[in-house]
PDB file of C-alpha atoms in Angstrom:
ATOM      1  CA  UNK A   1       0.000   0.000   0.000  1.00 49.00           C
ATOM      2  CA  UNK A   2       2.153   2.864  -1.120  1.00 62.00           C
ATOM      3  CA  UNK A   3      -0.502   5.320  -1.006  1.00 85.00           C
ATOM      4  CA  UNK A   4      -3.255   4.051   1.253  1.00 93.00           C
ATOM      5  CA  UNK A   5      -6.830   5.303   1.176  1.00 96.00           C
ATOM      6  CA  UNK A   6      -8.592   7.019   4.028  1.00 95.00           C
ATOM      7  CA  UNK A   7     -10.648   3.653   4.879  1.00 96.00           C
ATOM      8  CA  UNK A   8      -6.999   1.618   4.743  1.00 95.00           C
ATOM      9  CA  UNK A   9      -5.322   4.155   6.630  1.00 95.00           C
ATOM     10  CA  UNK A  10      -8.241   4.025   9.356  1.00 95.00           C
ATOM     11  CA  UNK A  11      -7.786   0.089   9.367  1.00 94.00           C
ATOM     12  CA  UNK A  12      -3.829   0.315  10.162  1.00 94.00           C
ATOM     13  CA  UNK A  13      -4.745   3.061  12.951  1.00 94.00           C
ATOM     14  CA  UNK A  14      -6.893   0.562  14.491  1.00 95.00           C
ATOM     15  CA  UNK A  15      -4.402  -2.248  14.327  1.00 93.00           C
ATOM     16  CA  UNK A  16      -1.582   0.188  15.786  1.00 94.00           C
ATOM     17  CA  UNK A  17      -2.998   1.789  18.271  1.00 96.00           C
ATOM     18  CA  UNK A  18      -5.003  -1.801  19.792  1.00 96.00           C
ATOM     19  CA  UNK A  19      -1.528  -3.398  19.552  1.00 94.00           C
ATOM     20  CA  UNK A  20       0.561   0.100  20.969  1.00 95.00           C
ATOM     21  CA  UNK A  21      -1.933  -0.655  24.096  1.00 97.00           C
ATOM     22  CA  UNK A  22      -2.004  -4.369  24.344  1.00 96.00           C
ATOM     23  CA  UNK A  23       1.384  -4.167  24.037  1.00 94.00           C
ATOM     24  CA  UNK A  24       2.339  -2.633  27.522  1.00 93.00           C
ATOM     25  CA  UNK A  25       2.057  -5.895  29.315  1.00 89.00           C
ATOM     26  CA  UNK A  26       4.118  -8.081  26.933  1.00 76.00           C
ATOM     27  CA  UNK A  27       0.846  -9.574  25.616  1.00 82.00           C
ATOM     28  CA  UNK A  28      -0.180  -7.642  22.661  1.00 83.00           C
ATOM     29  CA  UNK A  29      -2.781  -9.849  21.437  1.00 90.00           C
ATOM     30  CA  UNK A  30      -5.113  -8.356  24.267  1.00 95.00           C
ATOM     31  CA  UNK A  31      -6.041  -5.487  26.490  1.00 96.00           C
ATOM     32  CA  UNK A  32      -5.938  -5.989  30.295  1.00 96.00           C
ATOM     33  CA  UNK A  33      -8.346  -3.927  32.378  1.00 96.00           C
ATOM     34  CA  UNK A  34      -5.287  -1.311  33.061  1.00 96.00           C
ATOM     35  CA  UNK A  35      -4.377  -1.344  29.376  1.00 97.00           C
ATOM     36  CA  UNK A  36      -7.637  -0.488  28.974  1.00 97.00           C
ATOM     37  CA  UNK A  37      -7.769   2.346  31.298  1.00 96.00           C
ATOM     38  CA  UNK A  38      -4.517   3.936  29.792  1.00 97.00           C
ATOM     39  CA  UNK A  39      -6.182   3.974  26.279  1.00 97.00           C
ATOM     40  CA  UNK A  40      -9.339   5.482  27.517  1.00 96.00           C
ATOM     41  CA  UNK A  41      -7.690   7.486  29.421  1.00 96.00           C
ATOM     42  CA  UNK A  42      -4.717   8.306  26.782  1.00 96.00           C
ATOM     43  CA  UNK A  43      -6.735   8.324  23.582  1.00 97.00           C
ATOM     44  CA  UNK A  44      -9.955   9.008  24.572  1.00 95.00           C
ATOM     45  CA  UNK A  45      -9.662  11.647  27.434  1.00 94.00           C
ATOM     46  CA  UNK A  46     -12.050  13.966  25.692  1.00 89.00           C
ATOM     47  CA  UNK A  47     -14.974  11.292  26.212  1.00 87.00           C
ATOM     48  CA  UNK A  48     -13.207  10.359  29.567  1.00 91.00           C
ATOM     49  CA  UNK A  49     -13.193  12.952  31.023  1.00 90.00           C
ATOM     50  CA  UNK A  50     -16.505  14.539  30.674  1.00 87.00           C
ATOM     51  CA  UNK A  51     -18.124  11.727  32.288  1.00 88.00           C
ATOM     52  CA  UNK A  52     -19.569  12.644  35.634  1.00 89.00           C
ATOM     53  CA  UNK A  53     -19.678   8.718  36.870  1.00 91.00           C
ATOM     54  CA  UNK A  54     -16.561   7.721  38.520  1.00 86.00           C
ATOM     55  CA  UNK A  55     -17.902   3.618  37.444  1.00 94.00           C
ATOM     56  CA  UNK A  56     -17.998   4.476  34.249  1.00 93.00           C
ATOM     57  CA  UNK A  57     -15.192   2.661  32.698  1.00 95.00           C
ATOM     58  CA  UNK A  58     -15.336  -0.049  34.995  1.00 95.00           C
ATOM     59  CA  UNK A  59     -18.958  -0.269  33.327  1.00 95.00           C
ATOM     60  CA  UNK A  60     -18.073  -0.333  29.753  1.00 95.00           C
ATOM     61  CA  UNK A  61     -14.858  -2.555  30.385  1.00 96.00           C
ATOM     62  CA  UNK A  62     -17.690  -5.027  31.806  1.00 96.00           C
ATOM     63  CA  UNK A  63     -19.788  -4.660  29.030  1.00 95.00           C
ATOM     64  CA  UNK A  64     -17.496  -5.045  26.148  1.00 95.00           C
ATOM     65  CA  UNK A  65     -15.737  -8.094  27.734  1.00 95.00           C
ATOM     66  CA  UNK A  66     -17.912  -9.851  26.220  1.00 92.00           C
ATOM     67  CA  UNK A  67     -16.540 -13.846  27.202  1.00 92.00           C
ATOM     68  CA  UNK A  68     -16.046 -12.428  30.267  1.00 94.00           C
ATOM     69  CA  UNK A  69     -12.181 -13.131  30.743  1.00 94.00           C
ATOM     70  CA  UNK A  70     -10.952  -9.437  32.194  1.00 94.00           C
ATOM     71  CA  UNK A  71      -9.304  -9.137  29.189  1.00 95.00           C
ATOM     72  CA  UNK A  72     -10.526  -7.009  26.020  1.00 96.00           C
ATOM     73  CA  UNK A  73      -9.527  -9.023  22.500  1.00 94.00           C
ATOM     74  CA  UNK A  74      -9.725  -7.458  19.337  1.00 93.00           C
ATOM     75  CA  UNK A  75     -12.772  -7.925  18.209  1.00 91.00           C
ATOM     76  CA  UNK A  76     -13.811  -6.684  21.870  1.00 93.00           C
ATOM     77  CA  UNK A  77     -11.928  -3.535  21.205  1.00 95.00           C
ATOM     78  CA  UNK A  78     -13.211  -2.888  17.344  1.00 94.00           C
ATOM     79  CA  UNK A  79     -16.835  -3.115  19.477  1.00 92.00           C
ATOM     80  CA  UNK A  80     -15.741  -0.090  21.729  1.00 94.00           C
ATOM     81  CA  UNK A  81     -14.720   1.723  18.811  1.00 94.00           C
ATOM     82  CA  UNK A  82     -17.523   0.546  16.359  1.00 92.00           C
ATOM     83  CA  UNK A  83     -19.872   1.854  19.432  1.00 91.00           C
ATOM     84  CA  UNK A  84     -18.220   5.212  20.135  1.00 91.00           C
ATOM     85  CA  UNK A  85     -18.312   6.231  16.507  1.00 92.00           C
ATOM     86  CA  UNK A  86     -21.947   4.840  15.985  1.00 89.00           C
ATOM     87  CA  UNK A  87     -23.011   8.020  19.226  1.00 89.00           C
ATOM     88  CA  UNK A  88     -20.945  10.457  17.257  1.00 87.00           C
ATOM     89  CA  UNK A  89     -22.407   9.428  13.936  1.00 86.00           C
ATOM     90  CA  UNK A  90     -25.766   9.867  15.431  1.00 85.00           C
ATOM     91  CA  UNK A  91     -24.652  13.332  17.030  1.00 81.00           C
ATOM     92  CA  UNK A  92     -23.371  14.406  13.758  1.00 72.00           C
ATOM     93  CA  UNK A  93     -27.096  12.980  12.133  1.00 73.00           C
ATOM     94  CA  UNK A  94     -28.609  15.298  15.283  1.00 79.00           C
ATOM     95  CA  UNK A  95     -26.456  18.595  14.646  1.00 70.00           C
ATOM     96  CA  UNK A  96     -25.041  17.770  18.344  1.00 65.00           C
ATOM     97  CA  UNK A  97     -20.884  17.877  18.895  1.00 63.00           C
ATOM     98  CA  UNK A  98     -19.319  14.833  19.140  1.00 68.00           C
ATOM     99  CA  UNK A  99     -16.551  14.549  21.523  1.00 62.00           C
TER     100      UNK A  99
ATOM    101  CA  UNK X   1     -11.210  18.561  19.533  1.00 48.00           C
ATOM    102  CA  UNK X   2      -7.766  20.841  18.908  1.00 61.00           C
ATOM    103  CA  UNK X   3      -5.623  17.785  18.616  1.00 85.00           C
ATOM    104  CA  UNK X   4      -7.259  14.557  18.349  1.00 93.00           C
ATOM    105  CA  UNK X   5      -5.532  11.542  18.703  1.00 95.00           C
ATOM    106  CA  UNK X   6      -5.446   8.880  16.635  1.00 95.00           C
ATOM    107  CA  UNK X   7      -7.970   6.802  17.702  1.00 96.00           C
ATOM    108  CA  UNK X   8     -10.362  10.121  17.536  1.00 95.00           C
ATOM    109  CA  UNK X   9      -9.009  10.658  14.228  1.00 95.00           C
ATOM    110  CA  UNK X  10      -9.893   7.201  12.990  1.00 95.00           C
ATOM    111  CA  UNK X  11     -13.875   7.788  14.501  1.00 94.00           C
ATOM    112  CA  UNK X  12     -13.829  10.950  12.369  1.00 94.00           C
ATOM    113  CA  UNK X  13     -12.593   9.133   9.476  1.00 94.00           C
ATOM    114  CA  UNK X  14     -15.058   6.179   9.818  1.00 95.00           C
ATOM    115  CA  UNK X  15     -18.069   8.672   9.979  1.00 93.00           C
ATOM    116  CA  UNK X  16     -16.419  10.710   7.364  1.00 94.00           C
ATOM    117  CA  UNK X  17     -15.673   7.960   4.506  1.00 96.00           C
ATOM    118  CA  UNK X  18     -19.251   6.696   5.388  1.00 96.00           C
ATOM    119  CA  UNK X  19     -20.650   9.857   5.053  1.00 94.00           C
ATOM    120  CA  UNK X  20     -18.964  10.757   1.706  1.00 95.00           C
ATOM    121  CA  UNK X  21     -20.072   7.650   0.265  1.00 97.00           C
ATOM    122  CA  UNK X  22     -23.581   7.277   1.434  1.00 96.00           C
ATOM    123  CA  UNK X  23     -24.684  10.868   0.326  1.00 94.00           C
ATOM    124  CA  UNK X  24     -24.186   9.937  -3.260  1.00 93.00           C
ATOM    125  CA  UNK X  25     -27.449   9.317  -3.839  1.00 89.00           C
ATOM    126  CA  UNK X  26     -29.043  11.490  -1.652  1.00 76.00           C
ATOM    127  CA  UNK X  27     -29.730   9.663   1.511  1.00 82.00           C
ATOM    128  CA  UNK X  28     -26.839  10.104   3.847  1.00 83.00           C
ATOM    129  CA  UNK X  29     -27.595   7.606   6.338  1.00 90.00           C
ATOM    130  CA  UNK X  30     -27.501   4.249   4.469  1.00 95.00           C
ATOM    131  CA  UNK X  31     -24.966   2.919   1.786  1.00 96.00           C
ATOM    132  CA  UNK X  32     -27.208   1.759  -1.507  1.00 96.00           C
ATOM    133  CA  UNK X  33     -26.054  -1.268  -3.449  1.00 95.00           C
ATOM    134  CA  UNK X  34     -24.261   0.847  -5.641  1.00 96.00           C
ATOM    135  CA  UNK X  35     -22.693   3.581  -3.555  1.00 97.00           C
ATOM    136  CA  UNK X  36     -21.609   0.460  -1.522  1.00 97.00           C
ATOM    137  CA  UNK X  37     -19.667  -0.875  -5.063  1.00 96.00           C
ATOM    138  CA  UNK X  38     -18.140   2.571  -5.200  1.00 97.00           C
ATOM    139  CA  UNK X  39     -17.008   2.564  -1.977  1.00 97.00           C
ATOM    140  CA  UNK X  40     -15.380  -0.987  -1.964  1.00 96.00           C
ATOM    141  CA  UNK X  41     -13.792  -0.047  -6.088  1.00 96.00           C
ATOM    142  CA  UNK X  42     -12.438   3.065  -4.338  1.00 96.00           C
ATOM    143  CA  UNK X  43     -11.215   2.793  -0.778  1.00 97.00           C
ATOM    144  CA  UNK X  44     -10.744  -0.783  -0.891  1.00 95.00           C
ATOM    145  CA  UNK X  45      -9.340  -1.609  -4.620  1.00 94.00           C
ATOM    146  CA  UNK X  46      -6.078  -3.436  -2.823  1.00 89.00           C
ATOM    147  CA  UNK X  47      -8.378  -5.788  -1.504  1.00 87.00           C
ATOM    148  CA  UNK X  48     -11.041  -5.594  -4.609  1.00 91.00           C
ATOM    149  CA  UNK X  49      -9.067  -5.916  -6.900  1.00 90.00           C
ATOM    150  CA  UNK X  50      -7.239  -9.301  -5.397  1.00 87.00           C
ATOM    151  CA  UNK X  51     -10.358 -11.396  -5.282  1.00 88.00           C
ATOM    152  CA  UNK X  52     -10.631 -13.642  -8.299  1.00 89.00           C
ATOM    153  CA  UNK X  53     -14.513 -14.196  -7.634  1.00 91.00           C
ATOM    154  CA  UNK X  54     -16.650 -11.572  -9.220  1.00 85.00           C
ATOM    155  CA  UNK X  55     -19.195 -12.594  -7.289  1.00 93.00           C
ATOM    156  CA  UNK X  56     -17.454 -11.393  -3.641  1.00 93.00           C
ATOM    157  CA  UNK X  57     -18.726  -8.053  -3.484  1.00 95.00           C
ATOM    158  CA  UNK X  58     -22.734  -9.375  -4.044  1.00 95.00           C
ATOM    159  CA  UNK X  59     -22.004 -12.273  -1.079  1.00 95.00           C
ATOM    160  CA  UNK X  60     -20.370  -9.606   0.903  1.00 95.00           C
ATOM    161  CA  UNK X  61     -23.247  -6.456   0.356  1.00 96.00           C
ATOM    162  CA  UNK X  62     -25.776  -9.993   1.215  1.00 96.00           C
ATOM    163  CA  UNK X  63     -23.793 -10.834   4.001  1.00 95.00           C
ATOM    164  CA  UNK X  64     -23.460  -7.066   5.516  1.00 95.00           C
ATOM    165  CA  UNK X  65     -26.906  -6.074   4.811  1.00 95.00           C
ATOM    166  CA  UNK X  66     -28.402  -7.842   8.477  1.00 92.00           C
ATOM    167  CA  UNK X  67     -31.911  -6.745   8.203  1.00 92.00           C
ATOM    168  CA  UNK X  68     -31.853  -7.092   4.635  1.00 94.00           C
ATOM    169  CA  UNK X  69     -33.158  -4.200   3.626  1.00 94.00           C
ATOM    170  CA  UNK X  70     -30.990  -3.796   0.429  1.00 94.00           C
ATOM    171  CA  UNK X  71     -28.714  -1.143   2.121  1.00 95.00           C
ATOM    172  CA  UNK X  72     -26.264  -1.006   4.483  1.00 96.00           C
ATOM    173  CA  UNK X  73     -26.727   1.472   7.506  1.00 93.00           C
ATOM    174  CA  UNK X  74     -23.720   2.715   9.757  1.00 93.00           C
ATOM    175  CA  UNK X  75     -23.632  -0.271  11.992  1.00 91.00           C
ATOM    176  CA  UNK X  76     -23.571  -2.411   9.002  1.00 93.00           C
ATOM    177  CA  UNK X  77     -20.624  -0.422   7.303  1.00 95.00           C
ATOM    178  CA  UNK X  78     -18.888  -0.499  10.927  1.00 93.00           C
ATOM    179  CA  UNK X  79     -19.437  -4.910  10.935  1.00 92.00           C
ATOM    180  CA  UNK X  80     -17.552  -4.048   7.424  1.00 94.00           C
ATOM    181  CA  UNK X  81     -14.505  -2.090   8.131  1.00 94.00           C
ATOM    182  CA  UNK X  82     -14.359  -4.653  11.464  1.00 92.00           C
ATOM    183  CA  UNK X  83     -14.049  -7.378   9.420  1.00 91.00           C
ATOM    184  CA  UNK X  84     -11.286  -6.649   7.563  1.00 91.00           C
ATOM    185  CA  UNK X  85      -9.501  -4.957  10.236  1.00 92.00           C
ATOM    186  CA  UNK X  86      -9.574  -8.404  12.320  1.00 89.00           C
ATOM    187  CA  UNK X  87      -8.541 -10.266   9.046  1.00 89.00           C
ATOM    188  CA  UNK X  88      -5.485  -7.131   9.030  1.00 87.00           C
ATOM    189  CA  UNK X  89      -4.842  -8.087  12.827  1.00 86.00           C
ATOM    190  CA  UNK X  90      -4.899 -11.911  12.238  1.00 85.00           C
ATOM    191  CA  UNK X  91      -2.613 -11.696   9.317  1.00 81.00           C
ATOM    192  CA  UNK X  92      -0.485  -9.339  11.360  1.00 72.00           C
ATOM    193  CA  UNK X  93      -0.011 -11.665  14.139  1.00 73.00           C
ATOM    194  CA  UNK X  94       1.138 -14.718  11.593  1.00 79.00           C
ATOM    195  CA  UNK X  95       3.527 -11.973   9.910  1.00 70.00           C
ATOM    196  CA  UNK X  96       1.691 -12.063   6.420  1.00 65.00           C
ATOM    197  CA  UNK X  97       1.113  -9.279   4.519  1.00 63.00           C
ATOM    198  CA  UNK X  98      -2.708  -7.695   4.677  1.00 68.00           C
ATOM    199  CA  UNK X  99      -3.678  -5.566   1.928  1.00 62.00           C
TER     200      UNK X  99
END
């Protein structure tokens, strides 16, 4: 891909930053609960932070880990993604800001 | 959002490329059959262009479309760009090229 589209470009992101993440406990096919918090906390602070409930990333951490093994795979993590962008697509639909 | 990061950028990209592609016709909020062929000829033409079944892009549109409506709405795009990013990872993890 010498000159990768905006959709392939997106794709590599995904795979970069999920393994840049994964990656801080030597096992960088998964996210533990603290990778997890870095990233939210590192990538998306601007959604982070504006939550007023302290339980709220415990919460979606629950939620996504979806066969329930504390640990967030890929697929897991292209969910959390796949479901932030779907509220911001909807804001955008709605005239609302996003992020 | 001054400087978003990349996992921010990649949300606005997703919503952006969908966006783009969906208004074509008109109707911004689902991909038609044929915006959906543009899209895949366009952003995805590495991948498009290595299948040796003509018939990939009808399965895939049949396989994307869930409530088979004949067009693919935002979630539907996002089970999309999922799937080939966790066909990117897998391939990544066995050291193969993807794309």
């Amino acid at each position: 891909m010498s000159h990768p589209t905006e959709t392939e470009k997106c794709i590599e992101s995904l795979i970069a930053v999920f393994q840049k993440y994964a990656g801080k406990d030597g096992n960088n096919s998964t996210l533990s609960k603290a990778e997890f918090l870095i990233f939210m906390n590192t990538e998306l602070a601007a959604f982070t932070k504006n939550q007023k409930d302290p339980g709220v990333l415990d919460r979606m951490m629950k939620k996504l880990d979806f066969n329930n093994d504390g640990k967030l795979d890929f697929q897991e993590f292209l969910n959390l993604i796949g479901g932030l962008a779907q509220a911001c697509h909807n804001s955008f639909l709605s005239s609302q800001k996003c992020m």
